[in-house]
PDB file of C-alpha atoms and ligand atoms in Angstrom:
ATOM      1  CA  MET E   8       0.119   0.400  -0.056  1.00  0.00           C
ATOM      2  CA  ARG E   9       1.515   3.401  -0.755  1.00  0.00           C
ATOM      3  CA  LYS E  10       2.221   6.018   1.925  1.00  0.00           C
ATOM      4  CA  LYS E  11      -0.190   8.486   3.247  1.00  0.00           C
ATOM      5  CA  ILE E  12       0.772  12.028   3.937  1.00  0.00           C
ATOM      6  CA  VAL E  13      -0.683  14.877   5.235  1.00  0.00           C
ATOM      7  CA  ALA E  14       2.183  17.825   5.573  1.00  0.00           C
ATOM      8  CA  GLY E  15       2.614  21.208   6.612  1.00  0.00           C
ATOM      9  CA  ASN E  16       4.407  23.704   4.812  1.00  0.00           C
ATOM     10  CA  TRP E  17       4.584  26.437   7.391  1.00  0.00           C
ATOM     11  CA  LYS E  18       6.141  28.341   4.841  1.00  0.00           C
ATOM     12  CA  MET E  19       7.186  32.227   6.913  1.00  0.00           C
ATOM     13  CA  ASN E  20       5.488  32.016   9.364  1.00  0.00           C
ATOM     14  CA  LEU E  21       5.262  31.144  13.124  1.00  0.00           C
ATOM     15  CA  ASN E  22       8.396  32.422  15.896  1.00  0.00           C
ATOM     16  CA  LEU E  23       9.704  30.006  18.564  1.00  0.00           C
ATOM     17  CA  ASN E  24       7.003  30.424  20.767  1.00  0.00           C
ATOM     18  CA  GLU E  25       4.232  29.520  18.671  1.00  0.00           C
ATOM     19  CA  ALA E  26       5.925  27.083  16.560  1.00  0.00           C
ATOM     20  CA  LYS E  27       7.047  25.242  19.732  1.00  0.00           C
ATOM     21  CA  LEU E  28       2.946  25.583  21.356  1.00  0.00           C
ATOM     22  CA  LEU E  29       1.935  24.193  17.672  1.00  0.00           C
ATOM     23  CA  THR E  30       4.190  21.285  17.900  1.00  0.00           C
ATOM     24  CA  GLU E  31       3.455  20.260  21.002  1.00  0.00           C
ATOM     25  CA  GLN E  32      -0.129  20.563  20.590  1.00  0.00           C
ATOM     26  CA  LEU E  33       0.444  18.331  17.421  1.00  0.00           C
ATOM     27  CA  ASN E  34       2.108  16.392  19.479  1.00  0.00           C
ATOM     28  CA  ASN E  35      -2.003  14.521  21.237  1.00  0.00           C
ATOM     29  CA  ILE E  36      -1.896  13.430  17.327  1.00  0.00           C
ATOM     30  CA  GLU E  37      -1.716   9.878  17.157  1.00  0.00           C
ATOM     31  CA  PRO E  38      -0.818   9.147  13.579  1.00  0.00           C
ATOM     32  CA  LYS E  39      -2.817   5.245  12.319  1.00  0.00           C
ATOM     33  CA  LEU E  40       0.186   3.293  11.769  1.00  0.00           C
ATOM     34  CA  GLU E  41       0.104   4.024   7.870  1.00  0.00           C
ATOM     35  CA  LEU E  42      -0.029   7.622   8.037  1.00  0.00           C
ATOM     36  CA  GLU E  43       2.890  10.663   8.459  1.00  0.00           C
ATOM     37  CA  ILE E  44       2.135  13.907   9.541  1.00  0.00           C
ATOM     38  CA  HIS E  45       5.060  16.071   8.269  1.00  0.00           C
ATOM     39  CA  LEU E  46       6.089  19.614   9.996  1.00  0.00           C
ATOM     40  CA  TYR E  47       8.243  21.746   7.522  1.00  0.00           C
ATOM     41  CA  PRO E  48       8.686  25.083   9.566  1.00  0.00           C
ATOM     42  CA  SER E  49      11.103  27.844   9.429  1.00  0.00           C
ATOM     43  CA  ALA E  50      15.463  26.782   9.223  1.00  0.00           C
ATOM     44  CA  LEU E  51      15.236  29.253  12.034  1.00  0.00           C
ATOM     45  CA  LEU E  52      13.017  26.812  13.901  1.00  0.00           C
ATOM     46  CA  VAL E  53      13.617  23.775  12.185  1.00  0.00           C
ATOM     47  CA  ALA E  54      16.014  21.983  14.949  1.00  0.00           C
ATOM     48  CA  ASN E  55      13.910  23.043  17.905  1.00  0.00           C
ATOM     49  CA  VAL E  56      11.117  21.987  16.054  1.00  0.00           C
ATOM     50  CA  ALA E  57      12.172  18.408  15.556  1.00  0.00           C
ATOM     51  CA  GLN E  58      13.774  17.761  19.243  1.00  0.00           C
ATOM     52  CA  LEU E  59      10.089  18.049  20.755  1.00  0.00           C
ATOM     53  CA  SER E  60       8.031  16.526  17.591  1.00  0.00           C
ATOM     54  CA  LYS E  61       6.979  13.192  17.426  1.00  0.00           C
ATOM     55  CA  HIS E  62       6.085  13.622  14.113  1.00  0.00           C
ATOM     56  CA  ILE E  63       8.305  13.614  10.670  1.00  0.00           C
ATOM     57  CA  VAL E  64       9.909  17.773  10.554  1.00  0.00           C
ATOM     58  CA  GLY E  65      12.036  18.375   6.995  1.00  0.00           C
ATOM     59  CA  VAL E  66      13.038  21.417   5.757  1.00  0.00           C
ATOM     60  CA  GLN E  67      11.193  24.296   3.459  1.00  0.00           C
ATOM     61  CA  ASN E  68      14.954  25.144   1.396  1.00  0.00           C
ATOM     62  CA  PHE E  69      18.666  24.212   1.840  1.00  0.00           C
ATOM     63  CA  HIS E  70      21.357  24.534  -0.627  1.00  0.00           C
ATOM     64  CA  PRO E  71      22.637  21.443  -3.045  1.00  0.00           C
ATOM     65  CA  GLU E  72      26.514  22.051  -1.537  1.00  0.00           C
ATOM     66  CA  GLU E  73      27.997  20.618   1.608  1.00  0.00           C
ATOM     67  CA  LYS E  74      29.488  23.637   2.484  1.00  0.00           C
ATOM     68  CA  GLY E  75      31.195  26.537   2.076  1.00  0.00           C
ATOM     69  CA  ALA E  76      31.071  30.398   0.817  1.00  0.00           C
ATOM     70  CA  PHE E  77      27.248  30.518   0.287  1.00  0.00           C
ATOM     71  CA  THR E  78      26.103  33.636   3.295  1.00  0.00           C
ATOM     72  CA  GLY E  79      23.021  32.992   4.793  1.00  0.00           C
ATOM     73  CA  GLU E  80      22.378  29.523   3.807  1.00  0.00           C
ATOM     74  CA  ASN E  81      21.905  25.629   5.093  1.00  0.00           C
ATOM     75  CA  SER E  82      23.361  22.399   3.390  1.00  0.00           C
ATOM     76  CA  ILE E  83      21.430  19.014   3.575  1.00  0.00           C
ATOM     77  CA  GLN E  84      24.387  17.964   6.525  1.00  0.00           C
ATOM     78  CA  GLN E  85      23.233  20.835   8.508  1.00  0.00           C
ATOM     79  CA  ALA E  86      19.581  20.196   8.701  1.00  0.00           C
ATOM     80  CA  ILE E  87      20.737  16.435   9.105  1.00  0.00           C
ATOM     81  CA  SER E  88      22.435  17.049  12.714  1.00  0.00           C
ATOM     82  CA  THR E  89      19.194  19.029  13.989  1.00  0.00           C
ATOM     83  CA  GLY E  90      16.992  15.960  13.450  1.00  0.00           C
ATOM     84  CA  VAL E  91      15.489  16.795  10.112  1.00  0.00           C
ATOM     85  CA  LYS E  92      13.835  13.779   8.380  1.00  0.00           C
ATOM     86  CA  SER E  93      12.725  14.938   5.180  1.00  0.00           C
ATOM     87  CA  VAL E  94      13.108  17.928   2.852  1.00  0.00           C
ATOM     88  CA  LEU E  95      10.356  19.637   0.411  1.00  0.00           C
ATOM     89  CA  ILE E  96      12.070  20.479  -3.280  1.00  0.00           C
ATOM     90  CA  GLY E  97      10.580  22.723  -5.998  1.00  0.00           C
ATOM     91  CA  HIS E  98       7.536  24.699  -4.413  1.00  0.00           C
ATOM     92  CA  SER E  99       6.745  27.075  -6.579  1.00  0.00           C
ATOM     93  CA  GLU E 100       7.351  30.215  -3.978  1.00  0.00           C
ATOM     94  CA  ARG E 101      11.362  29.019  -4.382  1.00  0.00           C
ATOM     95  CA  ARG E 102      10.398  28.400  -8.330  1.00  0.00           C
ATOM     96  CA  GLN E 103       9.092  31.576  -8.788  1.00  0.00           C
ATOM     97  CA  LEU E 104      10.322  33.766  -6.069  1.00  0.00           C
ATOM     98  CA  PHE E 105      13.277  32.981  -6.284  1.00  0.00           C
ATOM     99  CA  ASN E 106      14.809  32.065  -9.605  1.00  0.00           C
ATOM    100  CA  GLU E 107      15.138  28.261  -8.416  1.00  0.00           C
ATOM    101  CA  ASP E 108      15.416  26.740 -12.202  1.00  0.00           C
ATOM    102  CA  ASP E 109      14.775  22.814 -12.912  1.00  0.00           C
ATOM    103  CA  GLY E 110      19.175  22.269 -13.154  1.00  0.00           C
ATOM    104  CA  PHE E 111      18.992  23.985  -9.954  1.00  0.00           C
ATOM    105  CA  LEU E 112      16.273  22.142  -8.236  1.00  0.00           C
ATOM    106  CA  LYS E 113      17.897  18.632 -10.113  1.00  0.00           C
ATOM    107  CA  ARG E 114      21.027  19.534  -8.200  1.00  0.00           C
ATOM    108  CA  LYS E 115      18.469  19.505  -4.921  1.00  0.00           C
ATOM    109  CA  VAL E 116      17.345  15.813  -6.151  1.00  0.00           C
ATOM    110  CA  ASP E 117      20.722  14.861  -6.643  1.00  0.00           C
ATOM    111  CA  ALA E 118      22.206  15.780  -3.283  1.00  0.00           C
ATOM    112  CA  ALA E 119      18.891  14.513  -1.443  1.00  0.00           C
ATOM    113  CA  VAL E 120      19.505  11.142  -3.123  1.00  0.00           C
ATOM    114  CA  ALA E 121      23.500  11.288  -1.423  1.00  0.00           C
ATOM    115  CA  ASN E 122      22.236  11.612   1.457  1.00  0.00           C
ATOM    116  CA  LYS E 123      19.350   8.799   1.756  1.00  0.00           C
ATOM    117  CA  LEU E 124      16.928  11.652   2.852  1.00  0.00           C
ATOM    118  CA  PRO E 125      13.116  11.660   1.759  1.00  0.00           C
ATOM    119  CA  PHE E 126      12.067  14.537  -0.024  1.00  0.00           C
ATOM    120  CA  ILE E 127       9.050  15.642  -1.399  1.00  0.00           C
ATOM    121  CA  PHE E 128       8.744  17.259  -4.880  1.00  0.00           C
ATOM    122  CA  CYS E 129       6.764  19.910  -5.536  1.00  0.00           C
ATOM    123  CA  CYS E 130       5.797  20.135  -9.174  1.00  0.00           C
ATOM    124  CA  GLY E 131       2.260  22.567 -10.343  1.00  0.00           C
ATOM    125  CA  GLU E 132       1.269  24.998 -13.352  1.00  0.00           C
ATOM    126  CA  PRO E 133       0.190  28.866 -13.595  1.00  0.00           C
ATOM    127  CA  LEU E 134      -3.381  29.910 -14.478  1.00  0.00           C
ATOM    128  CA  GLU E 135      -1.945  30.567 -18.339  1.00  0.00           C
ATOM    129  CA  VAL E 136      -0.620  27.668 -18.253  1.00  0.00           C
ATOM    130  CA  ARG E 137      -3.923  26.004 -16.903  1.00  0.00           C
ATOM    131  CA  GLU E 138      -6.279  28.096 -19.246  1.00  0.00           C
ATOM    132  CA  GLY E 139      -3.893  27.128 -22.250  1.00  0.00           C
ATOM    133  CA  GLU E 140      -5.214  23.264 -21.524  1.00  0.00           C
ATOM    134  CA  THR E 141      -1.530  22.056 -21.963  1.00  0.00           C
ATOM    135  CA  HIS E 142      -1.107  21.411 -17.546  1.00  0.00           C
ATOM    136  CA  VAL E 143      -0.246  17.434 -17.902  1.00  0.00           C
ATOM    137  CA  ASP E 144       2.795  18.328 -20.123  1.00  0.00           C
ATOM    138  CA  PHE E 145       3.640  21.254 -18.281  1.00  0.00           C
ATOM    139  CA  VAL E 146       4.352  19.032 -15.278  1.00  0.00           C
ATOM    140  CA  VAL E 147       5.388  16.309 -16.483  1.00  0.00           C
ATOM    141  CA  ASN E 148       8.626  18.657 -17.750  1.00  0.00           C
ATOM    142  CA  GLN E 149       8.786  19.186 -14.515  1.00  0.00           C
ATOM    143  CA  LEU E 150       9.258  15.899 -13.701  1.00  0.00           C
ATOM    144  CA  LYS E 151      11.073  14.677 -16.279  1.00  0.00           C
ATOM    145  CA  ASN E 152      13.458  17.837 -16.257  1.00  0.00           C
ATOM    146  CA  ALA E 153      14.804  17.955 -13.034  1.00  0.00           C
ATOM    147  CA  LEU E 154      13.432  14.485 -11.092  1.00  0.00           C
ATOM    148  CA  PHE E 155      13.175  11.511 -13.927  1.00  0.00           C
ATOM    149  CA  HIS E 156      16.675  11.025 -14.372  1.00  0.00           C
ATOM    150  CA  LEU E 157      16.830   9.090 -10.912  1.00  0.00           C
ATOM    151  CA  THR E 158      17.318   5.360 -11.377  1.00  0.00           C
ATOM    152  CA  ASP E 159      15.537   5.303  -8.613  1.00  0.00           C
ATOM    153  CA  LEU E 160      12.386   6.958  -6.764  1.00  0.00           C
ATOM    154  CA  SER E 161      12.317   5.008  -3.474  1.00  0.00           C
ATOM    155  CA  LEU E 162      12.956   8.254  -1.209  1.00  0.00           C
ATOM    156  CA  ALA E 163      10.433  10.679  -4.199  1.00  0.00           C
ATOM    157  CA  THR E 164       7.293  11.892  -2.972  1.00  0.00           C
ATOM    158  CA  ILE E 165       5.436  14.268  -5.348  1.00  0.00           C
ATOM    159  CA  ALA E 166       3.497  16.963  -4.378  1.00  0.00           C
ATOM    160  CA  TYR E 167       0.952  18.236  -7.398  1.00  0.00           C
ATOM    161  CA  GLU E 168       0.482  22.368  -6.505  1.00  0.00           C
ATOM    162  CA  PRO E 169      -1.347  24.429  -8.996  1.00  0.00           C
ATOM    163  CA  ILE E 170       0.128  27.307  -8.651  1.00  0.00           C
ATOM    164  CA  TRP E 171      -3.532  28.997  -8.905  1.00  0.00           C
ATOM    165  CA  ALA E 172      -4.550  27.077  -6.480  1.00  0.00           C
ATOM    166  CA  ILE E 173      -2.229  27.696  -3.337  1.00  0.00           C
ATOM    167  CA  GLY E 174      -2.635  30.867  -1.030  1.00  0.00           C
ATOM    168  CA  THR E 175      -5.084  31.711  -3.171  1.00  0.00           C
ATOM    169  CA  GLY E 176      -8.667  30.168  -1.459  1.00  0.00           C
ATOM    170  CA  ARG E 177      -9.426  28.882  -4.939  1.00  0.00           C
ATOM    171  CA  THR E 178      -8.663  24.915  -4.858  1.00  0.00           C
ATOM    172  CA  ALA E 179      -8.488  22.524  -7.664  1.00  0.00           C
ATOM    173  CA  SER E 180     -11.665  20.836  -8.219  1.00  0.00           C
ATOM    174  CA  VAL E 181     -11.958  16.938  -7.309  1.00  0.00           C
ATOM    175  CA  GLU E 182     -11.979  16.062 -10.895  1.00  0.00           C
ATOM    176  CA  GLN E 183      -8.439  18.339 -11.605  1.00  0.00           C
ATOM    177  CA  ALA E 184      -6.798  16.583  -8.738  1.00  0.00           C
ATOM    178  CA  GLU E 185      -8.024  13.331  -9.859  1.00  0.00           C
ATOM    179  CA  GLU E 186      -6.906  13.593 -13.832  1.00  0.00           C
ATOM    180  CA  MET E 187      -3.164  15.209 -13.037  1.00  0.00           C
ATOM    181  CA  HIS E 188      -3.223  12.918 -10.061  1.00  0.00           C
ATOM    182  CA  ALA E 189      -3.489  10.173 -12.607  1.00  0.00           C
ATOM    183  CA  GLU E 190      -1.164  11.461 -15.315  1.00  0.00           C
ATOM    184  CA  ILE E 191       1.779  12.216 -12.963  1.00  0.00           C
ATOM    185  CA  ARG E 192       1.723   8.625 -11.888  1.00  0.00           C
ATOM    186  CA  LYS E 193       1.200   7.405 -15.801  1.00  0.00           C
ATOM    187  CA  ALA E 194       4.665   9.342 -16.314  1.00  0.00           C
ATOM    188  CA  ILE E 195       5.955   7.344 -13.766  1.00  0.00           C
ATOM    189  CA  ALA E 196       5.145   3.943 -15.040  1.00  0.00           C
ATOM    190  CA  GLU E 197       6.398   5.302 -18.617  1.00  0.00           C
ATOM    191  CA  ASN E 198      10.081   6.294 -16.772  1.00  0.00           C
ATOM    192  CA  TYR E 199      10.348   3.551 -14.761  1.00  0.00           C
ATOM    193  CA  SER E 200       7.945   1.080 -14.166  1.00  0.00           C
ATOM    194  CA  GLU E 201       3.594  -0.144 -13.634  1.00  0.00           C
ATOM    195  CA  GLU E 202       5.045  -1.735 -10.003  1.00  0.00           C
ATOM    196  CA  ILE E 203       7.407   1.489  -8.937  1.00  0.00           C
ATOM    197  CA  ALA E 204       3.881   3.934 -10.134  1.00  0.00           C
ATOM    198  CA  GLU E 205       1.704   2.125  -7.626  1.00  0.00           C
ATOM    199  CA  LYS E 206       4.160   2.721  -4.817  1.00  0.00           C
ATOM    200  CA  VAL E 207       5.039   6.518  -5.224  1.00  0.00           C
ATOM    201  CA  SER E 208       2.879   8.939  -2.771  1.00  0.00           C
ATOM    202  CA  ILE E 209       1.118  11.981  -5.320  1.00  0.00           C
ATOM    203  CA  LEU E 210      -0.129  15.039  -2.573  1.00  0.00           C
ATOM    204  CA  TYR E 211      -2.511  17.444  -3.322  1.00  0.00           C
ATOM    205  CA  GLY E 212      -1.613  21.433  -2.414  1.00  0.00           C
ATOM    206  CA  GLY E 213      -3.325  24.681  -2.704  1.00  0.00           C
ATOM    207  CA  SER E 214      -5.545  25.686   0.113  1.00  0.00           C
ATOM    208  CA  CYS E 215      -6.551  22.582   1.317  1.00  0.00           C
ATOM    209  CA  ASN E 216      -8.520  22.623   4.172  1.00  0.00           C
ATOM    210  CA  GLU E 217     -10.871  20.877   6.459  1.00  0.00           C
ATOM    211  CA  SER E 218     -13.197  21.260   4.812  1.00  0.00           C
ATOM    212  CA  ASN E 219     -11.943  20.538   1.176  1.00  0.00           C
ATOM    213  CA  ALA E 220      -9.558  17.556   2.845  1.00  0.00           C
ATOM    214  CA  LYS E 221     -12.040  14.721   2.646  1.00  0.00           C
ATOM    215  CA  ASP E 222     -13.090  14.882  -0.794  1.00  0.00           C
ATOM    216  CA  LEU E 223      -9.736  15.537  -2.201  1.00  0.00           C
ATOM    217  CA  PHE E 224      -8.327  12.706  -0.320  1.00  0.00           C
ATOM    218  CA  ALA E 225     -10.984  10.031  -1.706  1.00  0.00           C
ATOM    219  CA  CYS E 226      -9.284   9.800  -5.190  1.00  0.00           C
ATOM    220  CA  PRO E 227      -7.932   7.173  -5.770  1.00  0.00           C
ATOM    221  CA  ASN E 228      -4.410   8.976  -6.709  1.00  0.00           C
ATOM    222  CA  VAL E 229      -4.302  11.671  -3.931  1.00  0.00           C
ATOM    223  CA  ASP E 230      -2.143   9.903  -0.870  1.00  0.00           C
ATOM    224  CA  GLY E 231      -2.393  13.473   1.111  1.00  0.00           C
ATOM    225  CA  GLY E 232      -1.690  16.641   1.128  1.00  0.00           C
ATOM    226  CA  LEU E 233       0.966  19.111   1.372  1.00  0.00           C
ATOM    227  CA  ILE E 234      -1.154  21.952   3.008  1.00  0.00           C
ATOM    228  CA  GLY E 235       0.394  25.856   3.837  1.00  0.00           C
ATOM    229  CA  GLY E 236      -2.118  27.991   5.239  1.00  0.00           C
ATOM    230  CA  ALA E 237      -5.052  25.726   7.305  1.00  0.00           C
ATOM    231  CA  SER E 238      -1.404  24.172   8.629  1.00  0.00           C
ATOM    232  CA  LEU E 239      -0.201  26.798  10.760  1.00  0.00           C
ATOM    233  CA  LYS E 240      -3.855  25.827  13.994  1.00  0.00           C
ATOM    234  CA  ALA E 241      -3.822  22.847  15.168  1.00  0.00           C
ATOM    235  CA  GLU E 242      -7.753  22.756  14.890  1.00  0.00           C
ATOM    236  CA  SER E 243      -7.636  22.726  11.339  1.00  0.00           C
ATOM    237  CA  PHE E 244      -4.388  20.501  10.759  1.00  0.00           C
ATOM    238  CA  ALA E 245      -6.048  17.607  12.899  1.00  0.00           C
ATOM    239  CA  GLN E 246      -8.989  18.204  11.500  1.00  0.00           C
ATOM    240  CA  ILE E 247      -7.255  17.170   7.918  1.00  0.00           C
ATOM    241  CA  ILE E 248      -5.095  14.624   9.278  1.00  0.00           C
ATOM    242  CA  ALA E 249      -7.945  13.685  10.569  1.00  0.00           C
ATOM    243  CA  ALA E 250     -10.238  13.522   6.914  1.00  0.00           C
ATOM    244  CA  ILE E 251      -7.824  10.986   5.091  1.00  0.00           C
TER     245      ILE E 251
HETATM  246  P1  LIG Q 167      -1.675  26.985   0.592  1.00  0.00           P
HETATM  247  O1  LIG Q 167      -0.312  26.878   0.388  1.00  0.00           O
HETATM  248  O2  LIG Q 167      -2.265  25.534   1.321  1.00  0.00           O
HETATM  249  O3  LIG Q 167      -1.505  28.610   1.892  1.00  0.00           O
HETATM  250  O4  LIG Q 167      -2.086  27.295  -0.140  1.00  0.00           O
HETATM  251  C1  LIG Q 167      -0.015  25.011  -0.081  1.00  0.00           C
HETATM  252  C2  LIG Q 167       1.964  25.089   0.208  1.00  0.00           C
HETATM  253  O5  LIG Q 167       2.143  25.932  -0.069  1.00  0.00           O
HETATM  254  O6  LIG Q 167       2.388  24.108  -0.348  1.00  0.00           O
END
């Protein structure tokens, strides 16, 4: 069976005290055996959250080099030394606001694999691509350009996050989400095998909340969610977790 994952991407929110409080509140949630709960705090808070949390804690970002003169950056080895067990790669905010291109994302993927660290690879199309109805090709190309060079996908989880749905309150419909998730799975089958495609968890992200999570998670190819805004309050995040 594919792993189910509900991941909270805290982005650049919460100070240390707020993050500790939320972590403690989320420790009250007993995940079911087949479910992973992930928390992605800001890098400054990750060591504290990792120490306190009984769930999987990851970083939102890292630099692909091991060490060196990269002022302001954090390496994957540094993240691991604080208790980090997962990383996000290719979030649309990193791609759009920080100009992370396919070549750079590929290096991050390789760094995660070299360090045997599980990662969530994010993909998703902007509104104009969706309106032009080339969204499937666009997303499959993102995967081909920075993920499918790997020979082994066992550390990879994929998150489909249509950019027009992130932080906008506009969610993909159940049909739109299931269509893309099925296409992503088909692309994995074509580039690897049916067997591998059945094993990779594919999460939905983009204004997923306590009201729509149940319907989205009921789609056969949706294996959980990457949650931004609704992961910042214990109550709404707990309801999303309960929806899976
Ligand atoms: P959102 O963010 O749930 O606030 O739309 C999701 C994400 O960017 O991962």
